[in-house]
């Protein structure tokens, strides 16, 4: 990492993927970062490019929740509208809120009932709809578009920094009915009808006359309603839960300290375990590439073991505007039988160099071209998945998608 990068607090996902690729010695893609975040192995953050409204609070465990809420104090000068509503039953049209809500089975969100504007860099908690947004990004990046999950208005997006947890909001439009004077008048009229008092007679008189027409209790109730409607509604009632982070202008980033923590987690793994896992990753990458080459050779009726087949494949590669030597191709196809076909799966645990990986990918592109298979299209993934299954060497959709997404870069590196 450069000296300048060391001074920065966050990095884009593209830079992060490139940096981790260099550190770990294997290619890391944005899809890998999304998947790691969904598995809660790494924390992604959002950098807001504008101020956004939010409720600021904290998360508490369920067993601490009642202690936390019971200790909250209320301003004596403010009227509790929900209590007034229960006593008079006049406020049923209004959606009342508490200053706390459950987030999952064992956590509660306790928040201030004042909406505030926030900005800067915040971490995704993965407790709310932010996980749905990330799942959609992950699938879109893989080319599996069309994922459109249902989002419930009771849910929300939760983000955090070192000091606070926030729930994102979206301003209501149009304004809520409780700001409408006519609505306030309607509530008072309903109260008068309940008390068998003439609304028209009272409303057209001054306060002194009104006071003479009502009992002290009735007058106190009416003035309490008016005061409550004018000053006591918390500002967050002007908002609703934000259901997708896409409502705001933002940038997905990773904090530098989180990248450092993630890299450190590899160093904490016992050396023996790390060696075995690294070996497994290398085998899987090489094997997947060779499986695709084998199934594509079968598709176009090419026998990789046939004498002189390398020269035919050199010509095939040339048709896509790239180039590989017959010696390079021979080395590739000679690995198919010991690695793919052998039940013992010979261990070729040396990490593929970038040049070697690109050679594999260019050969796959050439075979796709001969098989009339567009490796850039979504259909190619499904076709190759089925072909690998029929070959008895099944590959996952995600693995094939990752391989095909690297082909264009590989071809550019091998262009004549």
Tab-separated table of C-alpha atoms in Angstrom:
chain	number	residue	atom	x	y	z
A	1	UNK	CA	0.000	0.000	0.000
A	2	UNK	CA	1.412	3.399	-0.960
A	3	UNK	CA	2.209	6.115	1.571
A	4	UNK	CA	-0.711	8.144	0.245
A	5	UNK	CA	-3.097	5.189	0.639
A	6	UNK	CA	-1.939	4.737	4.220
A	7	UNK	CA	-3.237	8.232	4.966
A	8	UNK	CA	-6.709	7.511	3.576
A	9	UNK	CA	-9.546	6.323	5.816
A	10	UNK	CA	-11.554	4.365	3.244
A	11	UNK	CA	-11.204	2.806	-0.213
A	12	UNK	CA	-13.565	2.034	-3.078
A	13	UNK	CA	-14.550	-1.596	-3.617
A	14	UNK	CA	-12.542	-1.765	-6.858
A	15	UNK	CA	-9.378	-0.568	-5.130
A	16	UNK	CA	-10.020	-2.860	-2.170
A	17	UNK	CA	-10.436	-5.895	-4.431
A	18	UNK	CA	-7.206	-5.064	-6.274
A	19	UNK	CA	-5.293	-4.505	-3.029
A	20	UNK	CA	-6.523	-7.746	-1.461
A	21	UNK	CA	-5.643	-9.638	-4.650
A	22	UNK	CA	-2.029	-8.499	-4.297
A	23	UNK	CA	-1.861	-9.259	-0.578
A	24	UNK	CA	-3.545	-12.682	-0.715
A	25	UNK	CA	-1.900	-13.846	-3.935
A	26	UNK	CA	-5.196	-14.709	-5.630
A	27	UNK	CA	-7.779	-12.758	-7.568
A	28	UNK	CA	-10.407	-11.011	-5.448
A	29	UNK	CA	-13.487	-9.584	-7.180
A	30	UNK	CA	-16.246	-7.257	-6.016
A	31	UNK	CA	-18.541	-10.288	-5.930
A	32	UNK	CA	-16.173	-11.825	-3.375
A	33	UNK	CA	-16.445	-8.708	-1.198
A	34	UNK	CA	-20.259	-8.766	-1.397
A	35	UNK	CA	-20.313	-12.456	-0.507
A	36	UNK	CA	-17.933	-11.949	2.426
A	37	UNK	CA	-20.136	-9.117	3.698
A	38	UNK	CA	-23.282	-11.258	3.385
A	39	UNK	CA	-21.472	-13.980	5.345
A	40	UNK	CA	-20.453	-11.311	7.910
A	41	UNK	CA	-16.756	-11.954	7.340
A	42	UNK	CA	-16.042	-8.344	6.345
A	43	UNK	CA	-17.884	-5.064	6.986
A	44	UNK	CA	-18.790	-2.806	4.079
A	45	UNK	CA	-19.583	0.870	4.592
A	46	UNK	CA	-21.550	3.583	2.802
A	47	UNK	CA	-20.257	7.092	2.193
A	48	UNK	CA	-23.203	9.445	1.811
A	49	UNK	CA	-22.802	12.158	-0.818
A	50	UNK	CA	-25.631	14.166	0.733
A	51	UNK	CA	-27.206	14.646	4.137
A	52	UNK	CA	-29.805	11.977	4.894
A	53	UNK	CA	-32.463	11.887	7.649
A	54	UNK	CA	-32.148	9.247	10.325
A	55	UNK	CA	-33.078	8.263	13.849
A	56	UNK	CA	-30.008	8.099	16.083
A	57	UNK	CA	-29.904	5.587	18.912
A	58	UNK	CA	-28.285	2.390	20.097
A	59	UNK	CA	-28.797	-1.369	20.025
A	60	UNK	CA	-29.355	-3.238	23.267
A	61	UNK	CA	-29.792	-6.915	24.063
A	62	UNK	CA	-33.351	-7.989	24.748
A	63	UNK	CA	-32.736	-8.795	28.426
A	64	UNK	CA	-31.417	-5.225	28.928
A	65	UNK	CA	-34.230	-3.600	26.972
A	66	UNK	CA	-36.803	-3.091	29.721
A	67	UNK	CA	-34.169	-1.742	32.086
A	68	UNK	CA	-33.046	0.750	29.436
A	69	UNK	CA	-36.538	1.958	28.578
A	70	UNK	CA	-37.821	2.095	32.153
A	71	UNK	CA	-34.977	4.432	33.070
A	72	UNK	CA	-35.804	6.937	30.310
A	73	UNK	CA	-37.198	10.240	31.614
A	74	UNK	CA	-39.862	12.342	29.949
A	75	UNK	CA	-39.923	16.133	29.722
A	76	UNK	CA	-42.607	17.319	32.142
A	77	UNK	CA	-43.586	20.103	29.727
A	78	UNK	CA	-44.476	17.687	26.955
A	79	UNK	CA	-47.776	15.921	26.630
A	80	UNK	CA	-47.828	12.176	25.979
A	81	UNK	CA	-50.183	12.030	22.981
A	82	UNK	CA	-50.414	8.238	23.008
A	83	UNK	CA	-51.663	8.379	26.605
A	84	UNK	CA	-54.131	11.117	25.708
A	85	UNK	CA	-55.269	9.036	22.767
A	86	UNK	CA	-55.929	6.013	24.983
A	87	UNK	CA	-57.896	8.069	27.499
A	88	UNK	CA	-60.149	9.850	25.002
A	89	UNK	CA	-59.988	7.478	22.030
A	90	UNK	CA	-59.922	10.516	19.719
A	91	UNK	CA	-56.591	9.923	17.983
A	92	UNK	CA	-57.209	6.579	16.301
A	93	UNK	CA	-56.326	7.902	12.785
A	94	UNK	CA	-52.811	8.812	13.948
A	95	UNK	CA	-50.028	6.218	13.778
A	96	UNK	CA	-48.359	6.504	17.181
A	97	UNK	CA	-44.755	5.395	17.743
A	98	UNK	CA	-42.608	4.381	20.673
A	99	UNK	CA	-38.935	5.322	20.987
A	100	UNK	CA	-37.865	1.699	20.684
A	101	UNK	CA	-38.484	-1.263	18.405
A	102	UNK	CA	-37.258	-4.846	17.995
A	103	UNK	CA	-34.585	-5.403	15.345
A	104	UNK	CA	-34.258	-9.174	15.527
A	105	UNK	CA	-34.934	-11.974	17.990
A	106	UNK	CA	-32.547	-10.695	20.652
A	107	UNK	CA	-31.885	-6.999	19.948
A	108	UNK	CA	-33.858	-3.773	20.338
A	109	UNK	CA	-33.219	-0.349	18.807
A	110	UNK	CA	-33.668	2.516	21.290
A	111	UNK	CA	-33.683	5.911	19.604
A	112	UNK	CA	-34.219	9.611	20.113
A	113	UNK	CA	-37.594	10.702	18.760
A	114	UNK	CA	-36.062	13.543	16.745
A	115	UNK	CA	-35.052	12.998	13.119
A	116	UNK	CA	-31.546	14.275	12.421
A	117	UNK	CA	-29.486	14.693	9.267
A	118	UNK	CA	-26.323	12.600	9.033
A	119	UNK	CA	-23.493	12.310	6.501
A	120	UNK	CA	-20.037	10.805	6.192
A	121	UNK	CA	-19.049	7.114	6.288
A	122	UNK	CA	-21.213	4.575	8.139
A	123	UNK	CA	-20.914	0.788	8.461
A	124	UNK	CA	-23.694	-1.542	7.307
A	125	UNK	CA	-24.967	-3.564	10.285
A	126	UNK	CA	-26.572	-6.299	8.126
A	127	UNK	CA	-29.487	-6.392	10.587
A	128	UNK	CA	-32.110	-4.813	8.316
A	129	UNK	CA	-32.898	-4.213	4.658
A	130	UNK	CA	-29.291	-3.252	3.926
A	131	UNK	CA	-28.626	-7.000	3.649
A	132	UNK	CA	-31.336	-7.206	0.956
A	133	UNK	CA	-29.696	-4.344	-0.969
A	134	UNK	CA	-26.342	-6.099	-0.759
A	135	UNK	CA	-27.829	-9.418	-1.928
A	136	UNK	CA	-29.258	-7.637	-4.959
A	137	UNK	CA	-25.903	-5.999	-5.747
A	138	UNK	CA	-24.189	-9.387	-5.418
A	139	UNK	CA	-26.580	-11.127	-7.814
A	140	UNK	CA	-26.544	-8.212	-10.284
A	141	UNK	CA	-22.743	-8.340	-10.347
A	142	UNK	CA	-22.953	-12.042	-11.176
A	143	UNK	CA	-25.327	-11.260	-14.030
A	144	UNK	CA	-28.331	-12.816	-12.295
A	145	UNK	CA	-30.561	-9.752	-12.600
A	146	UNK	CA	-34.249	-9.746	-11.727
A	147	UNK	CA	-33.957	-10.239	-7.962
A	148	UNK	CA	-36.636	-7.951	-6.516
A	149	UNK	CA	-37.538	-9.009	-2.974
A	150	UNK	CA	-40.560	-7.716	-1.107
A	151	UNK	CA	-39.730	-4.993	1.407
A	152	UNK	CA	-41.968	-4.425	4.419
A	153	UNK	CA	-42.595	-0.885	5.680
A	154	UNK	CA	-42.019	-2.037	9.271
A	155	UNK	CA	-38.414	-2.906	8.417
A	156	UNK	CA	-35.586	-0.455	7.867
A	157	UNK	CA	-31.925	0.107	7.101
A	158	UNK	CA	-29.546	0.187	10.067
A	159	UNK	CA	-26.062	1.676	9.922
A	160	UNK	CA	-23.507	2.398	12.629
A	161	UNK	CA	-20.327	4.239	13.498
A	162	UNK	CA	-18.143	4.072	16.590
A	163	UNK	CA	-20.640	6.016	18.707
A	164	UNK	CA	-24.157	5.404	17.404
A	165	UNK	CA	-26.568	3.235	15.455
A	166	UNK	CA	-28.914	4.938	12.974
A	167	UNK	CA	-32.071	3.946	11.158
A	168	UNK	CA	-32.455	5.688	7.795
A	169	UNK	CA	-35.658	7.611	7.029
A	170	UNK	CA	-37.505	8.975	4.015
A	171	UNK	CA	-39.650	12.088	4.321
A	172	UNK	CA	-43.375	11.526	3.999
A	173	UNK	CA	-45.133	13.017	1.001
A	174	UNK	CA	-47.658	14.535	1.282
A	175	UNK	CA	-47.337	15.954	4.800
A	176	UNK	CA	-49.084	13.948	7.536
A	177	UNK	CA	-52.712	14.802	8.293
A	178	UNK	CA	-51.966	15.818	11.858
A	179	UNK	CA	-50.379	19.037	10.532
A	180	UNK	CA	-53.695	20.009	8.940
A	181	UNK	CA	-55.715	22.540	10.965
A	182	UNK	CA	-58.922	21.056	9.622
A	183	UNK	CA	-57.910	17.713	11.120
A	184	UNK	CA	-57.297	19.317	14.505
A	185	UNK	CA	-60.721	20.952	14.298
A	186	UNK	CA	-62.261	17.594	13.452
A	187	UNK	CA	-60.790	16.012	16.546
A	188	UNK	CA	-62.149	18.789	18.752
A	189	UNK	CA	-65.566	18.523	17.084
A	190	UNK	CA	-65.648	14.772	17.779
A	191	UNK	CA	-64.867	15.492	21.408
A	192	UNK	CA	-67.674	18.048	21.649
A	193	UNK	CA	-70.167	15.577	20.153
A	194	UNK	CA	-69.130	12.974	22.718
A	195	UNK	CA	-69.744	15.507	25.469
A	196	UNK	CA	-73.115	16.604	23.930
A	197	UNK	CA	-71.812	20.167	23.434
A	198	UNK	CA	-72.714	22.352	20.450
A	199	UNK	CA	-69.551	22.677	18.362
A	200	UNK	CA	-70.818	25.683	16.349
A	201	UNK	CA	-71.819	27.571	19.477
A	202	UNK	CA	-68.455	27.051	21.131
A	203	UNK	CA	-66.194	27.598	18.129
A	204	UNK	CA	-67.645	31.018	17.305
A	205	UNK	CA	-67.081	32.478	20.786
A	206	UNK	CA	-63.997	33.965	22.421
A	207	UNK	CA	-62.051	32.081	25.069
A	208	UNK	CA	-63.884	33.628	28.019
A	209	UNK	CA	-67.262	32.650	26.600
A	210	UNK	CA	-65.951	29.187	25.740
A	211	UNK	CA	-64.757	28.823	29.314
A	212	UNK	CA	-68.224	29.611	30.595
A	213	UNK	CA	-69.798	26.949	28.358
A	214	UNK	CA	-67.453	24.124	29.349
A	215	UNK	CA	-66.570	22.504	32.606
A	216	UNK	CA	-63.017	22.940	33.799
A	217	UNK	CA	-62.208	19.332	32.859
A	218	UNK	CA	-63.630	19.750	29.338
A	219	UNK	CA	-61.781	23.025	28.765
A	220	UNK	CA	-58.543	21.530	29.991
A	221	UNK	CA	-58.951	18.571	27.624
A	222	UNK	CA	-59.573	20.817	24.583
A	223	UNK	CA	-56.580	23.071	25.292
A	224	UNK	CA	-54.408	20.010	25.874
A	225	UNK	CA	-55.371	18.651	22.453
A	226	UNK	CA	-54.545	21.965	20.769
A	227	UNK	CA	-51.203	22.282	22.584
A	228	UNK	CA	-50.301	18.674	21.856
A	229	UNK	CA	-51.126	18.954	18.170
A	230	UNK	CA	-49.066	22.125	17.788
A	231	UNK	CA	-45.861	21.289	19.686
A	232	UNK	CA	-45.712	17.745	20.971
A	233	UNK	CA	-45.376	15.578	17.877
A	234	UNK	CA	-41.749	14.413	17.544
A	235	UNK	CA	-40.141	15.338	14.239
A	236	UNK	CA	-39.577	11.715	13.210
A	237	UNK	CA	-43.328	11.374	12.615
A	238	UNK	CA	-42.786	13.439	9.480
A	239	UNK	CA	-40.857	10.473	8.055
A	240	UNK	CA	-41.245	6.827	7.179
A	241	UNK	CA	-38.708	4.017	7.155
A	242	UNK	CA	-36.254	4.052	4.254
A	243	UNK	CA	-36.668	0.701	2.476
A	244	UNK	CA	-33.626	0.834	0.189
A	245	UNK	CA	-30.341	2.664	0.416
A	246	UNK	CA	-30.686	3.389	-3.298
A	247	UNK	CA	-33.006	6.257	-2.301
A	248	UNK	CA	-29.891	8.301	-1.562
A	249	UNK	CA	-26.691	9.257	-3.355
A	250	UNK	CA	-23.914	7.196	-1.814
A	251	UNK	CA	-20.721	5.279	-2.503
A	252	UNK	CA	-19.988	1.761	-1.265
A	253	UNK	CA	-16.573	1.671	0.422
A	254	UNK	CA	-14.463	-0.287	2.911
A	255	UNK	CA	-12.680	1.433	5.761
A	256	UNK	CA	-8.908	1.033	5.824
A	257	UNK	CA	-9.024	-0.287	9.390
A	258	UNK	CA	-11.500	-2.967	8.277
A	259	UNK	CA	-9.216	-4.107	5.439
A	260	UNK	CA	-6.328	-4.280	7.915
A	261	UNK	CA	-8.490	-6.319	10.320
A	262	UNK	CA	-9.552	-8.681	7.535
A	263	UNK	CA	-5.958	-9.309	6.459
A	264	UNK	CA	-4.946	-9.808	10.085
A	265	UNK	CA	-7.610	-12.510	10.424
A	266	UNK	CA	-5.699	-14.638	7.900
A	267	UNK	CA	-2.527	-14.322	9.936
A	268	UNK	CA	-4.370	-15.571	13.023
A	269	UNK	CA	-5.280	-18.872	11.292
A	270	UNK	CA	-2.899	-21.717	12.260
A	271	UNK	CA	-0.231	-22.166	9.591
A	272	UNK	CA	-1.165	-25.783	8.872
A	273	UNK	CA	-4.816	-24.872	8.312
A	274	UNK	CA	-3.875	-21.889	6.145
A	275	UNK	CA	-1.619	-24.067	4.000
A	276	UNK	CA	-4.348	-26.646	3.475
A	277	UNK	CA	-6.949	-24.014	2.581
A	278	UNK	CA	-4.593	-22.231	0.182
A	279	UNK	CA	-3.824	-25.551	-1.480
A	280	UNK	CA	-7.549	-26.252	-1.808
A	281	UNK	CA	-8.214	-22.838	-3.385
A	282	UNK	CA	-5.422	-23.325	-5.897
A	283	UNK	CA	-6.658	-26.795	-6.828
A	284	UNK	CA	-10.228	-25.556	-7.230
A	285	UNK	CA	-9.269	-22.680	-9.534
A	286	UNK	CA	-7.065	-24.805	-11.771
A	287	UNK	CA	-9.551	-27.673	-11.810
A	288	UNK	CA	-12.488	-25.401	-12.703
A	289	UNK	CA	-10.585	-23.914	-15.646
A	290	UNK	CA	-9.572	-27.358	-16.892
A	291	UNK	CA	-13.125	-28.694	-16.514
A	292	UNK	CA	-14.448	-25.914	-18.746
A	293	UNK	CA	-11.752	-26.598	-21.329
A	294	UNK	CA	-12.580	-30.314	-21.300
A	295	UNK	CA	-16.369	-29.906	-21.629
A	296	UNK	CA	-15.938	-27.354	-24.407
A	297	UNK	CA	-13.534	-29.679	-26.233
A	298	UNK	CA	-16.191	-32.395	-25.984
A	299	UNK	CA	-18.786	-29.941	-27.311
A	300	UNK	CA	-16.766	-29.243	-30.486
A	301	UNK	CA	-15.596	-32.856	-30.852
A	302	UNK	CA	-11.949	-32.210	-29.985
A	303	UNK	CA	-9.882	-34.895	-28.232
A	304	UNK	CA	-7.307	-33.091	-26.040
A	305	UNK	CA	-5.116	-36.227	-26.110
A	306	UNK	CA	-4.999	-36.356	-29.911
A	307	UNK	CA	-1.510	-35.899	-31.336
A	308	UNK	CA	-1.010	-32.461	-32.882
A	309	UNK	CA	-4.215	-31.038	-31.408
A	310	UNK	CA	-2.290	-28.068	-29.984
A	311	UNK	CA	-1.683	-26.665	-33.480
A	312	UNK	CA	-5.424	-26.779	-34.253
A	313	UNK	CA	-6.162	-24.919	-31.037
A	314	UNK	CA	-3.528	-22.276	-31.897
A	315	UNK	CA	-5.522	-21.543	-35.066
A	316	UNK	CA	-8.771	-21.441	-33.086
A	317	UNK	CA	-7.293	-18.904	-30.665
A	318	UNK	CA	-6.185	-16.771	-33.597
A	319	UNK	CA	-9.801	-16.537	-34.805
A	320	UNK	CA	-10.731	-14.478	-31.720
A	321	UNK	CA	-7.856	-12.064	-32.330
A	322	UNK	CA	-5.569	-13.463	-29.653
A	323	UNK	CA	-2.549	-15.722	-29.587
A	324	UNK	CA	-1.134	-18.662	-27.655
A	325	UNK	CA	1.868	-20.793	-28.560
A	326	UNK	CA	1.405	-24.482	-29.277
A	327	UNK	CA	3.714	-25.229	-26.340
A	328	UNK	CA	1.475	-23.217	-23.963
A	329	UNK	CA	-1.648	-24.988	-25.204
A	330	UNK	CA	0.045	-28.377	-24.972
A	331	UNK	CA	0.960	-27.730	-21.329
A	332	UNK	CA	-2.659	-26.785	-20.592
A	333	UNK	CA	-4.391	-29.737	-22.256
A	334	UNK	CA	-1.851	-32.192	-20.790
A	335	UNK	CA	-3.157	-31.275	-17.328
A	336	UNK	CA	-6.756	-32.254	-18.087
A	337	UNK	CA	-6.448	-35.985	-17.537
A	338	UNK	CA	-4.332	-35.978	-14.336
A	339	UNK	CA	-6.306	-33.170	-12.679
A	340	UNK	CA	-9.883	-33.581	-13.958
A	341	UNK	CA	-10.218	-37.197	-14.975
A	342	UNK	CA	-8.121	-38.906	-12.322
A	343	UNK	CA	-10.017	-39.916	-9.207
A	344	UNK	CA	-6.868	-39.266	-7.228
A	345	UNK	CA	-6.940	-35.627	-8.417
A	346	UNK	CA	-3.209	-35.045	-8.703
A	347	UNK	CA	-2.257	-32.053	-6.556
A	348	UNK	CA	-0.890	-29.158	-8.616
A	349	UNK	CA	-0.857	-26.773	-5.692
A	350	UNK	CA	1.356	-24.055	-7.159
A	351	UNK	CA	-0.659	-20.856	-7.562
A	352	UNK	CA	-1.400	-19.967	-11.164
A	353	UNK	CA	0.487	-16.911	-12.312
A	354	UNK	CA	-1.495	-14.141	-13.988
A	355	UNK	CA	-0.019	-15.112	-17.349
A	356	UNK	CA	-0.953	-18.775	-16.878
A	357	UNK	CA	-4.491	-17.903	-15.798
A	358	UNK	CA	-4.917	-15.640	-18.823
A	359	UNK	CA	-3.764	-18.453	-21.124
A	360	UNK	CA	-6.423	-20.778	-19.680
A	361	UNK	CA	-9.083	-18.074	-20.121
A	362	UNK	CA	-8.121	-17.275	-23.720
A	363	UNK	CA	-8.336	-20.960	-24.641
A	364	UNK	CA	-11.806	-21.135	-23.032
A	365	UNK	CA	-12.883	-18.078	-25.057
A	366	UNK	CA	-11.654	-19.677	-28.300
A	367	UNK	CA	-13.513	-22.917	-27.568
A	368	UNK	CA	-16.685	-20.946	-26.715
A	369	UNK	CA	-16.395	-19.226	-30.086
A	370	UNK	CA	-16.084	-22.545	-31.913
A	371	UNK	CA	-19.063	-23.878	-29.927
A	372	UNK	CA	-21.127	-20.782	-30.916
A	373	UNK	CA	-21.455	-19.935	-27.224
A	374	UNK	CA	-21.399	-16.263	-26.200
A	375	UNK	CA	-19.365	-16.205	-23.006
A	376	UNK	CA	-20.618	-12.650	-22.307
A	377	UNK	CA	-24.252	-13.742	-22.142
A	378	UNK	CA	-26.148	-15.167	-19.169
A	379	UNK	CA	-27.141	-18.220	-21.193
A	380	UNK	CA	-23.508	-19.332	-21.348
A	381	UNK	CA	-23.412	-19.819	-17.579
A	382	UNK	CA	-26.437	-22.107	-17.553
A	383	UNK	CA	-25.161	-24.082	-20.581
A	384	UNK	CA	-21.733	-24.631	-19.034
A	385	UNK	CA	-23.251	-25.627	-15.687
A	386	UNK	CA	-25.282	-28.340	-17.433
A	387	UNK	CA	-22.317	-29.447	-19.541
A	388	UNK	CA	-20.128	-29.815	-16.445
A	389	UNK	CA	-22.843	-31.865	-14.725
A	390	UNK	CA	-23.212	-34.154	-17.735
A	391	UNK	CA	-19.437	-34.558	-17.756
A	392	UNK	CA	-19.516	-35.771	-14.153
A	393	UNK	CA	-17.464	-32.763	-12.984
A	394	UNK	CA	-20.137	-30.265	-11.866
A	395	UNK	CA	-19.216	-26.630	-11.371
A	396	UNK	CA	-21.230	-24.061	-9.451
A	397	UNK	CA	-22.981	-21.219	-11.209
A	398	UNK	CA	-20.941	-18.677	-9.233
A	399	UNK	CA	-17.617	-20.284	-10.159
A	400	UNK	CA	-18.407	-20.277	-13.885
A	401	UNK	CA	-19.697	-16.702	-13.756
A	402	UNK	CA	-16.460	-15.552	-12.113
A	403	UNK	CA	-14.343	-17.289	-14.751
A	404	UNK	CA	-16.304	-15.898	-17.700
A	405	UNK	CA	-16.164	-12.367	-16.266
A	406	UNK	CA	-12.342	-12.470	-16.454
A	407	UNK	CA	-12.106	-13.470	-20.109
A	408	UNK	CA	-12.153	-9.996	-21.693
A	409	UNK	CA	-9.209	-8.828	-19.589
A	410	UNK	CA	-7.320	-12.009	-20.428
A	411	UNK	CA	-7.897	-11.593	-24.176
A	412	UNK	CA	-6.617	-8.016	-24.034
A	413	UNK	CA	-3.429	-9.230	-22.403
A	414	UNK	CA	-2.934	-11.842	-25.146
A	415	UNK	CA	-3.943	-9.761	-28.148
A	416	UNK	CA	-1.642	-10.052	-31.129
